[in-house]
């Protein structure tokens, strides 16, 4: 029984990793399963946030402090993951902004942000162009040489 409790305690100690994995799966599901482009961007943002959490989790040491030289502390947390995640957050925000700008342009061009409607409109355009290309050229009138 104590062995089982020890295992459960070990599992519960990694709850933040489980939350990160759950967020990652949820974000990936939204990106794959939804046709709305804004929802896809939200799913991508959720996925990125889970990666941030997954990356920051091992960077914190229990009882560790910021790496400022202080003789009272002997255990320090590594600051590198935090610095890298700050950079990743800025890149993620820029990616989201560019994605939203593209969604606005797609909406202006197609009148929709749903993938199925955009694909159907593109397919209809391609079929119309193929029919126009397969017609024989028109002959000029009587006065043409």
PDB file of C-alpha atoms in Angstrom:
ATOM      1  CA  UNK A   1       0.000   0.000   0.000  1.00  0.00           C
ATOM      2  CA  UNK A   2       2.805   2.418   0.829  1.00  0.00           C
ATOM      3  CA  UNK A   3       4.401   1.610  -2.525  1.00  0.00           C
ATOM      4  CA  UNK A   4       1.175   2.636  -4.263  1.00  0.00           C
ATOM      5  CA  UNK A   5       1.010   5.876  -2.275  1.00  0.00           C
ATOM      6  CA  UNK A   6       4.620   6.623  -3.154  1.00  0.00           C
ATOM      7  CA  UNK A   7       3.838   6.121  -6.849  1.00  0.00           C
ATOM      8  CA  UNK A   8       0.762   8.322  -6.639  1.00  0.00           C
ATOM      9  CA  UNK A   9       2.778  10.993  -4.861  1.00  0.00           C
ATOM     10  CA  UNK A  10       5.365  10.857  -7.616  1.00  0.00           C
ATOM     11  CA  UNK A  11       2.646  11.196 -10.266  1.00  0.00           C
ATOM     12  CA  UNK A  12       0.962  14.084  -8.451  1.00  0.00           C
ATOM     13  CA  UNK A  13       4.311  15.843  -8.196  1.00  0.00           C
ATOM     14  CA  UNK A  14       4.396  16.213 -11.974  1.00  0.00           C
ATOM     15  CA  UNK A  15       0.924  17.700 -12.412  1.00  0.00           C
ATOM     16  CA  UNK A  16       2.277  20.665 -14.390  1.00  0.00           C
ATOM     17  CA  UNK A  17       3.699  18.295 -17.004  1.00  0.00           C
ATOM     18  CA  UNK A  18       0.313  16.617 -17.339  1.00  0.00           C
ATOM     19  CA  UNK A  19      -1.374  19.989 -17.717  1.00  0.00           C
ATOM     20  CA  UNK A  20       1.144  20.959 -20.411  1.00  0.00           C
ATOM     21  CA  UNK A  21       0.479  17.730 -22.302  1.00  0.00           C
ATOM     22  CA  UNK A  22      -3.284  18.222 -21.975  1.00  0.00           C
ATOM     23  CA  UNK A  23      -3.002  21.785 -23.323  1.00  0.00           C
ATOM     24  CA  UNK A  24      -0.794  20.550 -26.157  1.00  0.00           C
ATOM     25  CA  UNK A  25      -3.298  17.893 -27.196  1.00  0.00           C
ATOM     26  CA  UNK A  26      -6.191  20.373 -26.951  1.00  0.00           C
ATOM     27  CA  UNK A  27      -4.352  22.948 -29.076  1.00  0.00           C
ATOM     28  CA  UNK A  28      -3.392  20.356 -31.673  1.00  0.00           C
ATOM     29  CA  UNK A  29      -6.989  19.109 -31.809  1.00  0.00           C
ATOM     30  CA  UNK A  30      -8.316  22.620 -32.402  1.00  0.00           C
ATOM     31  CA  UNK A  31      -5.782  23.225 -35.189  1.00  0.00           C
ATOM     32  CA  UNK A  32      -6.629  19.938 -36.924  1.00  0.00           C
ATOM     33  CA  UNK A  33     -10.382  19.616 -36.339  1.00  0.00           C
ATOM     34  CA  UNK A  34     -11.684  23.147 -36.834  1.00  0.00           C
ATOM     35  CA  UNK A  35     -12.283  24.821 -40.188  1.00  0.00           C
ATOM     36  CA  UNK A  36     -12.472  28.386 -38.911  1.00  0.00           C
ATOM     37  CA  UNK A  37      -9.103  30.081 -39.344  1.00  0.00           C
ATOM     38  CA  UNK A  38      -9.416  32.250 -36.225  1.00  0.00           C
ATOM     39  CA  UNK A  39     -10.087  29.123 -34.161  1.00  0.00           C
ATOM     40  CA  UNK A  40      -7.025  27.520 -35.739  1.00  0.00           C
ATOM     41  CA  UNK A  41      -4.923  30.492 -34.643  1.00  0.00           C
ATOM     42  CA  UNK A  42      -6.307  30.215 -31.106  1.00  0.00           C
ATOM     43  CA  UNK A  43      -5.426  26.505 -31.126  1.00  0.00           C
ATOM     44  CA  UNK A  44      -1.925  27.341 -32.328  1.00  0.00           C
ATOM     45  CA  UNK A  45      -1.558  29.873 -29.517  1.00  0.00           C
ATOM     46  CA  UNK A  46      -2.749  27.278 -26.995  1.00  0.00           C
ATOM     47  CA  UNK A  47      -0.238  24.790 -28.383  1.00  0.00           C
ATOM     48  CA  UNK A  48       2.565  27.360 -28.089  1.00  0.00           C
ATOM     49  CA  UNK A  49       1.590  28.120 -24.494  1.00  0.00           C
ATOM     50  CA  UNK A  50       1.782  24.448 -23.624  1.00  0.00           C
ATOM     51  CA  UNK A  51       5.293  24.295 -25.059  1.00  0.00           C
ATOM     52  CA  UNK A  52       6.258  27.276 -22.891  1.00  0.00           C
ATOM     53  CA  UNK A  53       4.947  25.504 -19.805  1.00  0.00           C
ATOM     54  CA  UNK A  54       6.646  22.266 -20.792  1.00  0.00           C
ATOM     55  CA  UNK A  55       9.946  24.070 -21.252  1.00  0.00           C
ATOM     56  CA  UNK A  56       9.751  26.121 -18.046  1.00  0.00           C
ATOM     57  CA  UNK A  57       8.824  23.216 -15.792  1.00  0.00           C
ATOM     58  CA  UNK A  58      12.299  21.672 -15.439  1.00  0.00           C
ATOM     59  CA  UNK A  59      13.904  25.122 -15.140  1.00  0.00           C
ATOM     60  CA  UNK A  60      12.600  25.695 -11.621  1.00  0.00           C
ATOM     61  CA  UNK A  61      14.309  23.942  -8.731  1.00  0.00           C
ATOM     62  CA  UNK A  62      12.400  23.447  -5.496  1.00  0.00           C
ATOM     63  CA  UNK A  63      13.916  25.799  -2.955  1.00  0.00           C
ATOM     64  CA  UNK A  64      15.999  27.534  -5.607  1.00  0.00           C
ATOM     65  CA  UNK A  65      16.221  31.278  -5.917  1.00  0.00           C
ATOM     66  CA  UNK A  66      17.113  33.706  -8.675  1.00  0.00           C
ATOM     67  CA  UNK A  67      20.777  33.479  -9.671  1.00  0.00           C
ATOM     68  CA  UNK A  68      21.873  36.557  -7.753  1.00  0.00           C
ATOM     69  CA  UNK A  69      24.980  35.964  -5.675  1.00  0.00           C
ATOM     70  CA  UNK A  70      23.829  35.811  -2.090  1.00  0.00           C
ATOM     71  CA  UNK A  71      25.724  33.916   0.607  1.00  0.00           C
ATOM     72  CA  UNK A  72      22.457  32.888   2.296  1.00  0.00           C
ATOM     73  CA  UNK A  73      21.403  30.710  -0.661  1.00  0.00           C
ATOM     74  CA  UNK A  74      23.188  27.698  -2.074  1.00  0.00           C
ATOM     75  CA  UNK A  75      20.619  26.493  -4.627  1.00  0.00           C
ATOM     76  CA  UNK A  76      19.882  28.604  -7.693  1.00  0.00           C
ATOM     77  CA  UNK A  77      17.374  28.135 -10.489  1.00  0.00           C
ATOM     78  CA  UNK A  78      18.623  28.190 -14.053  1.00  0.00           C
ATOM     79  CA  UNK A  79      17.567  31.500 -15.703  1.00  0.00           C
ATOM     80  CA  UNK A  80      18.156  30.334 -19.281  1.00  0.00           C
ATOM     81  CA  UNK A  81      14.733  28.690 -19.834  1.00  0.00           C
ATOM     82  CA  UNK A  82      12.992  31.852 -18.656  1.00  0.00           C
ATOM     83  CA  UNK A  83      15.000  34.041 -21.015  1.00  0.00           C
ATOM     84  CA  UNK A  84      14.363  31.736 -23.959  1.00  0.00           C
ATOM     85  CA  UNK A  85      10.650  31.602 -23.215  1.00  0.00           C
ATOM     86  CA  UNK A  86      10.443  35.401 -23.157  1.00  0.00           C
ATOM     87  CA  UNK A  87      11.874  35.386 -26.667  1.00  0.00           C
ATOM     88  CA  UNK A  88       9.474  32.621 -27.702  1.00  0.00           C
ATOM     89  CA  UNK A  89       6.514  34.606 -26.354  1.00  0.00           C
ATOM     90  CA  UNK A  90       7.497  37.607 -28.483  1.00  0.00           C
ATOM     91  CA  UNK A  91       7.844  35.376 -31.551  1.00  0.00           C
ATOM     92  CA  UNK A  92       4.489  33.747 -30.756  1.00  0.00           C
ATOM     93  CA  UNK A  93       2.737  37.106 -30.522  1.00  0.00           C
ATOM     94  CA  UNK A  94       4.290  38.191 -33.825  1.00  0.00           C
ATOM     95  CA  UNK A  95       3.192  34.920 -35.441  1.00  0.00           C
ATOM     96  CA  UNK A  96      -0.341  35.401 -34.141  1.00  0.00           C
ATOM     97  CA  UNK A  97      -0.435  38.986 -35.428  1.00  0.00           C
ATOM     98  CA  UNK A  98       0.731  37.944 -38.909  1.00  0.00           C
ATOM     99  CA  UNK A  99      -1.777  35.090 -38.896  1.00  0.00           C
ATOM    100  CA  UNK A 100      -4.622  37.434 -37.981  1.00  0.00           C
ATOM    101  CA  UNK A 101      -3.549  39.851 -40.720  1.00  0.00           C
ATOM    102  CA  UNK A 102      -3.628  36.989 -43.230  1.00  0.00           C
ATOM    103  CA  UNK A 103      -7.083  35.958 -42.019  1.00  0.00           C
ATOM    104  CA  UNK A 104      -8.321  39.518 -42.587  1.00  0.00           C
ATOM    105  CA  UNK A 105      -6.914  39.502 -46.141  1.00  0.00           C
ATOM    106  CA  UNK A 106      -8.421  36.068 -46.839  1.00  0.00           C
ATOM    107  CA  UNK A 107     -11.774  37.313 -45.582  1.00  0.00           C
ATOM    108  CA  UNK A 108     -11.540  40.326 -47.898  1.00  0.00           C
ATOM    109  CA  UNK A 109     -10.627  38.151 -50.882  1.00  0.00           C
ATOM    110  CA  UNK A 110     -13.028  35.236 -50.345  1.00  0.00           C
ATOM    111  CA  UNK A 111     -15.722  36.657 -48.078  1.00  0.00           C
ATOM    112  CA  UNK A 112     -15.230  33.844 -45.558  1.00  0.00           C
ATOM    113  CA  UNK A 113     -12.722  32.470 -43.073  1.00  0.00           C
ATOM    114  CA  UNK A 114     -14.017  28.887 -43.219  1.00  0.00           C
ATOM    115  CA  UNK A 115     -11.653  26.474 -44.963  1.00  0.00           C
ATOM    116  CA  UNK A 116     -14.390  24.479 -46.693  1.00  0.00           C
ATOM    117  CA  UNK A 117     -15.952  27.556 -48.279  1.00  0.00           C
ATOM    118  CA  UNK A 118     -12.571  28.853 -49.449  1.00  0.00           C
ATOM    119  CA  UNK A 119     -11.612  25.471 -50.957  1.00  0.00           C
ATOM    120  CA  UNK A 120     -15.005  25.186 -52.690  1.00  0.00           C
ATOM    121  CA  UNK A 121     -14.634  28.651 -54.181  1.00  0.00           C
ATOM    122  CA  UNK A 122     -11.092  27.898 -55.390  1.00  0.00           C
ATOM    123  CA  UNK A 123     -12.237  24.599 -56.899  1.00  0.00           C
ATOM    124  CA  UNK A 124     -15.086  26.313 -58.743  1.00  0.00           C
ATOM    125  CA  UNK A 125     -12.643  28.901 -60.105  1.00  0.00           C
ATOM    126  CA  UNK A 126     -10.251  26.195 -61.340  1.00  0.00           C
ATOM    127  CA  UNK A 127     -13.086  24.286 -63.044  1.00  0.00           C
ATOM    128  CA  UNK A 128     -14.315  27.463 -64.726  1.00  0.00           C
ATOM    129  CA  UNK A 129     -10.795  28.218 -65.991  1.00  0.00           C
ATOM    130  CA  UNK A 130     -10.367  24.633 -67.249  1.00  0.00           C
ATOM    131  CA  UNK A 131     -13.630  24.835 -69.197  1.00  0.00           C
ATOM    132  CA  UNK A 132     -12.577  28.151 -70.721  1.00  0.00           C
ATOM    133  CA  UNK A 133      -9.195  26.712 -71.720  1.00  0.00           C
ATOM    134  CA  UNK A 134     -10.718  23.586 -73.304  1.00  0.00           C
ATOM    135  CA  UNK A 135     -13.023  25.537 -75.673  1.00  0.00           C
ATOM    136  CA  UNK A 136     -11.766  25.951 -79.211  1.00  0.00           C
ATOM    137  CA  UNK A 137     -10.716  29.481 -80.054  1.00  0.00           C
ATOM    138  CA  UNK A 138     -13.356  31.638 -81.705  1.00  0.00           C
ATOM    139  CA  UNK A 139     -13.022  32.322 -85.351  1.00  0.00           C
ATOM    140  CA  UNK A 140     -12.908  35.898 -86.384  1.00  0.00           C
ATOM    141  CA  UNK A 141     -15.676  37.482 -88.454  1.00  0.00           C
ATOM    142  CA  UNK A 142     -15.823  37.693 -92.264  1.00  0.00           C
ATOM    143  CA  UNK A 143     -13.501  40.660 -92.507  1.00  0.00           C
ATOM    144  CA  UNK A 144     -10.652  39.004 -90.603  1.00  0.00           C
ATOM    145  CA  UNK A 145      -7.704  37.474 -92.436  1.00  0.00           C
TER     146      UNK A 145
END
